[in-house]
CSV table of C-alpha atoms in Angstrom, one decimal:
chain,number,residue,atom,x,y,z
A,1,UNK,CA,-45.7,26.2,31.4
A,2,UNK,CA,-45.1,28.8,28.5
A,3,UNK,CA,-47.7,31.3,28.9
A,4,UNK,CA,-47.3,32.6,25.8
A,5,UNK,CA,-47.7,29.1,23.8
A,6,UNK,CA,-51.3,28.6,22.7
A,7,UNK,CA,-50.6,25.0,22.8
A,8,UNK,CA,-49.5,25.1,26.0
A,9,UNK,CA,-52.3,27.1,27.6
A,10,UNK,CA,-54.9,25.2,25.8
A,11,UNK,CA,-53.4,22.3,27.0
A,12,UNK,CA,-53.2,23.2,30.7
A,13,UNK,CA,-57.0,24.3,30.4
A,14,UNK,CA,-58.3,20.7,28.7
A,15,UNK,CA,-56.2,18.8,31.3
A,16,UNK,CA,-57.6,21.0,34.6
A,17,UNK,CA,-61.0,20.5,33.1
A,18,UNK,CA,-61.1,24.5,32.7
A,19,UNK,CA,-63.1,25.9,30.9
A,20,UNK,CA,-62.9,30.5,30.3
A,21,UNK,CA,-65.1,32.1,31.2
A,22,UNK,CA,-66.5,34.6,29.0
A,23,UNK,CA,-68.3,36.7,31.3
A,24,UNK,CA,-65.4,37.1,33.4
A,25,UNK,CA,-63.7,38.2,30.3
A,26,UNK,CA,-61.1,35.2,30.6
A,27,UNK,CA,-59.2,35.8,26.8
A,28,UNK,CA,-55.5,34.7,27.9
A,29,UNK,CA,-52.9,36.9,25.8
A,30,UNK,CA,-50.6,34.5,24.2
A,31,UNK,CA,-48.5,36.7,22.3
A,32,UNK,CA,-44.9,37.4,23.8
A,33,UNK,CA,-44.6,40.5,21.2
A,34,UNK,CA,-47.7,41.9,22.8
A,35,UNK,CA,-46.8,41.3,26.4
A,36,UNK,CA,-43.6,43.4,26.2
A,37,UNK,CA,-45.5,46.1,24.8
A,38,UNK,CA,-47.5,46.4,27.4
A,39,UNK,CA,-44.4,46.3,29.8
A,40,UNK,CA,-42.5,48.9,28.0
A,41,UNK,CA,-45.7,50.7,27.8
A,42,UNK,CA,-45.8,51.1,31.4
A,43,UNK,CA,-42.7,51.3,32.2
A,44,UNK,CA,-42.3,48.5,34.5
A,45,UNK,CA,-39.4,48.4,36.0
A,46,UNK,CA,-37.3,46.8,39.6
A,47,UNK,CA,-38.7,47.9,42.6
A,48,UNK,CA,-42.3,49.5,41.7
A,49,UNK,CA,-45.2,48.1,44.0
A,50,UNK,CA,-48.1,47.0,40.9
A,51,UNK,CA,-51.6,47.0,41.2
A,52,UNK,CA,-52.8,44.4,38.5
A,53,UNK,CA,-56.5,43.4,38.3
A,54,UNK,CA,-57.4,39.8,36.1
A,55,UNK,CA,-54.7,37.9,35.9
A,56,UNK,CA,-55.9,34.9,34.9
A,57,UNK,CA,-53.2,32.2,34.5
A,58,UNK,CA,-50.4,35.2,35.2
A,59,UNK,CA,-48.5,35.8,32.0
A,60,UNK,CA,-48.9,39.7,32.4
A,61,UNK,CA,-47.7,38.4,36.6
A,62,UNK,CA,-44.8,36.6,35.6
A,63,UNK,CA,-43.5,39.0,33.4
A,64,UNK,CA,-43.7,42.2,35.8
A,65,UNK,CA,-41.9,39.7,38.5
A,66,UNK,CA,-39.5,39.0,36.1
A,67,UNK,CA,-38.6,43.0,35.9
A,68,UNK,CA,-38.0,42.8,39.5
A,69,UNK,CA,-41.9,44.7,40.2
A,70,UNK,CA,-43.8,43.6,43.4
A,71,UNK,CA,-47.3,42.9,42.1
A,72,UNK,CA,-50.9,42.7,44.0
A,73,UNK,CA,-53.3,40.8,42.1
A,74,UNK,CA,-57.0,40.9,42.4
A,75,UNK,CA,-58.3,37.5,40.9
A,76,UNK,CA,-61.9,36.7,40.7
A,77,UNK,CA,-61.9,33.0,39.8
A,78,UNK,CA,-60.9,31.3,42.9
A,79,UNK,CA,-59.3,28.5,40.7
A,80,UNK,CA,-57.4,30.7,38.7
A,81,UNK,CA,-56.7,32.5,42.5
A,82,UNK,CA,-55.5,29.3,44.3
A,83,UNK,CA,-53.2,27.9,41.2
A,84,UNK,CA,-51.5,31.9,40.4
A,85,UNK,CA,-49.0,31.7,43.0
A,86,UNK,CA,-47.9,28.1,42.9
A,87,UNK,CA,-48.1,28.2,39.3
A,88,UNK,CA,-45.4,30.8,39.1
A,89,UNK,CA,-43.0,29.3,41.9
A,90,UNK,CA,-44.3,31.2,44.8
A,91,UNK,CA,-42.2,34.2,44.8
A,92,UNK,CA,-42.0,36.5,46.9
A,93,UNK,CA,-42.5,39.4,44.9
A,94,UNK,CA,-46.2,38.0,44.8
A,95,UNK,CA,-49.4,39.0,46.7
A,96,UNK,CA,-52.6,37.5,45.3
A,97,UNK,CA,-56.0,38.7,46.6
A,98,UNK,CA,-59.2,36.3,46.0
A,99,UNK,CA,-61.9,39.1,45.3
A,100,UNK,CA,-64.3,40.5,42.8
A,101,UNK,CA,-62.3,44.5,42.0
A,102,UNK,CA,-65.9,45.9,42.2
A,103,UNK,CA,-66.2,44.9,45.5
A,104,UNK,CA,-62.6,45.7,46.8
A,105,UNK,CA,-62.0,48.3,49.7
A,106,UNK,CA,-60.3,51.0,47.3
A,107,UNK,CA,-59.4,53.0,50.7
A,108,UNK,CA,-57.6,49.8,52.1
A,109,UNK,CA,-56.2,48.4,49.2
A,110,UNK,CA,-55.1,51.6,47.4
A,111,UNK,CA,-53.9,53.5,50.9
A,112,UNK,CA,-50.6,51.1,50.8
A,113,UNK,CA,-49.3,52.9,47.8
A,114,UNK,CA,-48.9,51.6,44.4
A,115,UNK,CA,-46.5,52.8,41.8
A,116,UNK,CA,-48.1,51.6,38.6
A,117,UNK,CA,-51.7,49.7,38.2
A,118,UNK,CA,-51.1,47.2,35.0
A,119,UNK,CA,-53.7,45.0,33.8
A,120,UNK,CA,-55.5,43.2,31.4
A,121,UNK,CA,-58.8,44.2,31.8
A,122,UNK,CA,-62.1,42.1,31.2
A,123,UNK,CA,-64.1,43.7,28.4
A,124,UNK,CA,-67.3,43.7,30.4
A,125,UNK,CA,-66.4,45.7,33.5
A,126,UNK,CA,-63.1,47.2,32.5
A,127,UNK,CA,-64.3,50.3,32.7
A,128,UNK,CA,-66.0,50.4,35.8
A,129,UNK,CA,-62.7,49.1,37.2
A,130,UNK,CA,-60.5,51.4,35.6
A,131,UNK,CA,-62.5,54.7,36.9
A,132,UNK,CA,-62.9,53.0,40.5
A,133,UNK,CA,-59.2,52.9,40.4
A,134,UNK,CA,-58.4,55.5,38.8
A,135,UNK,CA,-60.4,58.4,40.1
A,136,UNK,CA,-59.6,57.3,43.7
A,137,UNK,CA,-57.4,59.6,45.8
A,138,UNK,CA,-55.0,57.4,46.1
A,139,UNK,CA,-54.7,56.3,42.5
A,140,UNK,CA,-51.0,55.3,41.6
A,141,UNK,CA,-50.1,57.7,39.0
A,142,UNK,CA,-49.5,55.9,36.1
A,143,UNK,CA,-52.4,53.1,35.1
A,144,UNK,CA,-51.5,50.9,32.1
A,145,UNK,CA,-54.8,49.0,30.1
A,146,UNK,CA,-55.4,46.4,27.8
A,147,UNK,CA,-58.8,47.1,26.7
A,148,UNK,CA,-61.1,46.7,23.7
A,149,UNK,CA,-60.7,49.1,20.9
A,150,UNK,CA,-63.7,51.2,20.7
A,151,UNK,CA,-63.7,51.5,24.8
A,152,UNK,CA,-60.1,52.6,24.6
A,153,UNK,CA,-61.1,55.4,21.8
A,154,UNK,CA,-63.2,56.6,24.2
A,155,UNK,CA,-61.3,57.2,27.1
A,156,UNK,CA,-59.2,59.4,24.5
A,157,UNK,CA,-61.3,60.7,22.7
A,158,UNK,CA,-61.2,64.4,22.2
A,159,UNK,CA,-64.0,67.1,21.9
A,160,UNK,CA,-66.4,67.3,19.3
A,161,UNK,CA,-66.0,63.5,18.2
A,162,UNK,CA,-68.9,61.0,18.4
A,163,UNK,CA,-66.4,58.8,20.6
A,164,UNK,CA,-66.6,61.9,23.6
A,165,UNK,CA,-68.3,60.7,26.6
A,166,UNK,CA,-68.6,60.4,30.3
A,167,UNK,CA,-65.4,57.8,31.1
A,168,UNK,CA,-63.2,60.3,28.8
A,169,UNK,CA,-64.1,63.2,30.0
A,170,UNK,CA,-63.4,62.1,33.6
A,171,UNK,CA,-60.3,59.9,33.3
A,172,UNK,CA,-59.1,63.1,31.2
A,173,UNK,CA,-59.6,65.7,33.5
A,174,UNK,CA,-56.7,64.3,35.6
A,175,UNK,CA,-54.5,62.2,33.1
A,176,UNK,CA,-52.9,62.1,29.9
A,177,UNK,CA,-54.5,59.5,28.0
A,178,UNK,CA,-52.6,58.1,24.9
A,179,UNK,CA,-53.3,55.0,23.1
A,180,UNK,CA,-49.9,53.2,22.9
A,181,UNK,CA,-50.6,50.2,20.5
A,182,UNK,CA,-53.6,47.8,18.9
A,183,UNK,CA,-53.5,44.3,19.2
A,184,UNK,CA,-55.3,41.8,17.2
A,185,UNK,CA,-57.8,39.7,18.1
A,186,UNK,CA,-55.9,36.5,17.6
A,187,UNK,CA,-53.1,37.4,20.0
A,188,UNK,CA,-56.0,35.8,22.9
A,189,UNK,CA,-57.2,32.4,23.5
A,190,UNK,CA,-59.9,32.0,23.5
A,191,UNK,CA,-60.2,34.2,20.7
A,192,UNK,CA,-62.6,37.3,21.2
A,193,UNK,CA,-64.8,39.0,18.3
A,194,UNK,CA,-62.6,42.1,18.2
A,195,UNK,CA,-59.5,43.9,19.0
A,196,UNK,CA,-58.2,45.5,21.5
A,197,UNK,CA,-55.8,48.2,22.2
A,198,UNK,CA,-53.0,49.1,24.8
A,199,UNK,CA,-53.9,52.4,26.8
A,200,UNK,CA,-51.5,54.1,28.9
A,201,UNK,CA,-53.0,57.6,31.5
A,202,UNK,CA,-50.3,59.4,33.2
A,203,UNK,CA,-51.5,61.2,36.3
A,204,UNK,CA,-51.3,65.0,36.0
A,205,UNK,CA,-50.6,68.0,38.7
A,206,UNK,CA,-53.6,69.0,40.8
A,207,UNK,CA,-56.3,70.3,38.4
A,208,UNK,CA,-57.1,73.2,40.7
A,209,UNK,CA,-60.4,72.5,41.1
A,210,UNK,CA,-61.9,72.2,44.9
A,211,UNK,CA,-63.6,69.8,46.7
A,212,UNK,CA,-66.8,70.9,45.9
A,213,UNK,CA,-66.6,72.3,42.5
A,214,UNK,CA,-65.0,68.5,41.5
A,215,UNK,CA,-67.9,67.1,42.7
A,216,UNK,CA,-69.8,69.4,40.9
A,217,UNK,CA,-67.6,68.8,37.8
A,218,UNK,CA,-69.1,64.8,37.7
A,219,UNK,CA,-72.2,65.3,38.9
A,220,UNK,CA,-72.7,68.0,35.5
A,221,UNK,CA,-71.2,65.6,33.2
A,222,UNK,CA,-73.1,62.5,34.3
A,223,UNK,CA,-76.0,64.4,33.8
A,224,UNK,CA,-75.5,65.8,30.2
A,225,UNK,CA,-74.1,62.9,29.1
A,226,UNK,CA,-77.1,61.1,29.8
A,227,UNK,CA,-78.9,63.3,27.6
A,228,UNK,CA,-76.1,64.1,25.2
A,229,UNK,CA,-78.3,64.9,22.0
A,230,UNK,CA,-79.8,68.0,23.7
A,231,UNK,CA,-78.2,71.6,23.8
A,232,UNK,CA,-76.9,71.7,27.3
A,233,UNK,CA,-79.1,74.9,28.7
A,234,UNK,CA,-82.3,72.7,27.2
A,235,UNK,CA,-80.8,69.8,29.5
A,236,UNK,CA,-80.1,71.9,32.5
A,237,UNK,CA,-83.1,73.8,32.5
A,238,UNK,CA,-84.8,70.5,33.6
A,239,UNK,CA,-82.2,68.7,35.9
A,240,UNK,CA,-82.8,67.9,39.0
A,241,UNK,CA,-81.2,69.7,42.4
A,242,UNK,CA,-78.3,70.9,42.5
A,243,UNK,CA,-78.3,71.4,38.7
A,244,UNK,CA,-81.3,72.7,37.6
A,245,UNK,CA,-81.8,76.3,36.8
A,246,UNK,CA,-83.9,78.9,35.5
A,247,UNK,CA,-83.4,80.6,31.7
A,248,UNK,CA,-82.0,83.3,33.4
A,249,UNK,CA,-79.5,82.1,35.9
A,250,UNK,CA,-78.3,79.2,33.5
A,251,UNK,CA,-77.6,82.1,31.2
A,252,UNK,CA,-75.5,83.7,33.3
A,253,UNK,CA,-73.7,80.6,34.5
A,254,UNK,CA,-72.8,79.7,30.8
A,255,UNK,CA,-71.7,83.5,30.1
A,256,UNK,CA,-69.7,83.6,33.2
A,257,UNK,CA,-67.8,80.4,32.0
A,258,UNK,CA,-67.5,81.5,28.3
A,259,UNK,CA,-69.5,78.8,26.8
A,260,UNK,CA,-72.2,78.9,24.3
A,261,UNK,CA,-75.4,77.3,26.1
A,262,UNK,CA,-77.0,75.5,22.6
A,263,UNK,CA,-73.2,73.5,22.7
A,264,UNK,CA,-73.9,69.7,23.3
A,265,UNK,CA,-72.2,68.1,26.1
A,266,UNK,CA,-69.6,66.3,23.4
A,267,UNK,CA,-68.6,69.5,22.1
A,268,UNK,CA,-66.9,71.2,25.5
A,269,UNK,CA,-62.9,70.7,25.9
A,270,UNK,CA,-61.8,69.5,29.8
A,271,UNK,CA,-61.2,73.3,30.6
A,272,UNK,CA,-64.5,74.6,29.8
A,273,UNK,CA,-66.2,71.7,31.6
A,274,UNK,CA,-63.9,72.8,34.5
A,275,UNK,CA,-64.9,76.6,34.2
A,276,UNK,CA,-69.0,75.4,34.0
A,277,UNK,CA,-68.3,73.6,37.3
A,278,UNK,CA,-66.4,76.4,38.9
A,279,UNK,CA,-69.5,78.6,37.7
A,280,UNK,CA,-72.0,76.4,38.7
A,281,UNK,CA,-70.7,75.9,42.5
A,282,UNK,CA,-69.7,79.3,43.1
A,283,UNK,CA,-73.2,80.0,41.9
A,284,UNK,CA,-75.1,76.6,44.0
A,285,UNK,CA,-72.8,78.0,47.4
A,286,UNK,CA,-74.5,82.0,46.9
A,287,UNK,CA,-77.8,79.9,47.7
């Protein structure tokens, strides 16, 4: 079967009795063009071990096979499961696991070593999946997304934008994010109500921040981001342990880190969020 052929794959579905799901995000790309865009996006190439989460009938599969890449793919439908490696003439390049990615051992699956994670990613958990994965130690170091639009501006979004938030901010403090090319709606079957966009993060050096002042790094921005309309001193002054501070100390914290404390949390670059956390552990390990 020609993945790529709307006929085809419609087809296929109406003679299995299949039905996509929409919950499980099931829009099947059936647009060649786009597909080797996302290849050359990622760089897929002979050899590289590839993570891929939702493949679905396996045109994004078939396709990184056909490059010579070994691919591992997480596939929640067990039908879709069952059929994927049959389908596409059992090679060997293929390892299919039957499992929900929100439920996956990160530590087991991820400790075997991946060169690339590639994946078209349902718009409903996409994001969960992609920080799971991608904020794990043992992330590979180049993840490749297709993901809806406005979710994809945020994860590039820079400061002082009404797109900033808490996935950007974290996926940026350790990868280049750069959005590599939108695709229509109508390059999916079933059609979904808007368009998505290819996204491509490229793992950076160490960001020199330790153990505990990473930690301290996400636990400040999921914090301020959940009150994001308030001055970030206004919003300290009334978090919870370790966080929360008194006038005084949070205004020593903020000068020691060179930030302004009536700046909301959408305003701050990577490296000043970096220097509040180095501040603010330095400060939480005095006690």
């Amino acid at each position: 079967m020609n993945l790529t052929s709307p006929s085809q794959v419609k087809a296929w579905c109406i003679e299995n009795g299949f039905h996509p799901n929409r919950t499980l995000g099931q829009n099947f790309l059936i647009d060649r063009n786009i597909l080797q865009a996302i290849l050359d996006a990622a760089g897929v190439a002979a050899g590289q071990r590839v993570l891929e989460v939702g493949p679905g009938l396996g045109v994004l599969t078939e396709a990184m096979l056909a490059r010579g890449a070994r691919v591992t793919a997480v596939e929640k439908d067990a039908r879709l499961a069952a059929r994927l490696a049959g389908a596409l003439g059992n090679p060997a390049g293929l390892t299919v696991i039957e499992a929900d990615a929100l439920e996956l051992d990160l530590d087991a699956l991820l400790g075997n070593g991946f060169d690339a994670f590639v994946s078209n990613l349902p718009y409903s958990v996409g994001t969960r999946i992609l920080l799971d994965v991608a904020l794990h130690r043992h992330a590979p170091p180049v993840l490749t997304v297709l993901v809806q639009t406005e979710v994809a501006e945020r994860f590039a979004a820079p400061p002082a934008t009404s797109a900033r938030g808490q996935a950007g901010v974290w996926l940026q403090l350790d990868y280049d994010v750069r959005l590599a090319r939108a695709v229509k709606a109508s390059c999916f079957w079933p059609r979904p109500e808007v368009g998505s966009t290819i996204v491509r993060l490229d793992r950076r050096g160490d960001s020199g921040l330790m153990p505990h002042e990473r930690q301290m790094f996400f636990d400040l921005t999921r914090y301020t981001f959940m009150h994001r309309r308030k001055q970030l001193a206004a919003t300290l002054r009334k978090a919870p342990e370790p966080l929360g501070r008194d006038d005084v100390s949070l205004a020593a914290l903020f000068d020691a880190a060179g930030i302004e404390p009536t700046v909301r949390a959408e305003q701050l670059t990577n490296g000043q969020w970096q220097a509040l956390a180095r501040a603010f552990a330095s400060d939480a390990f005095k006690k």
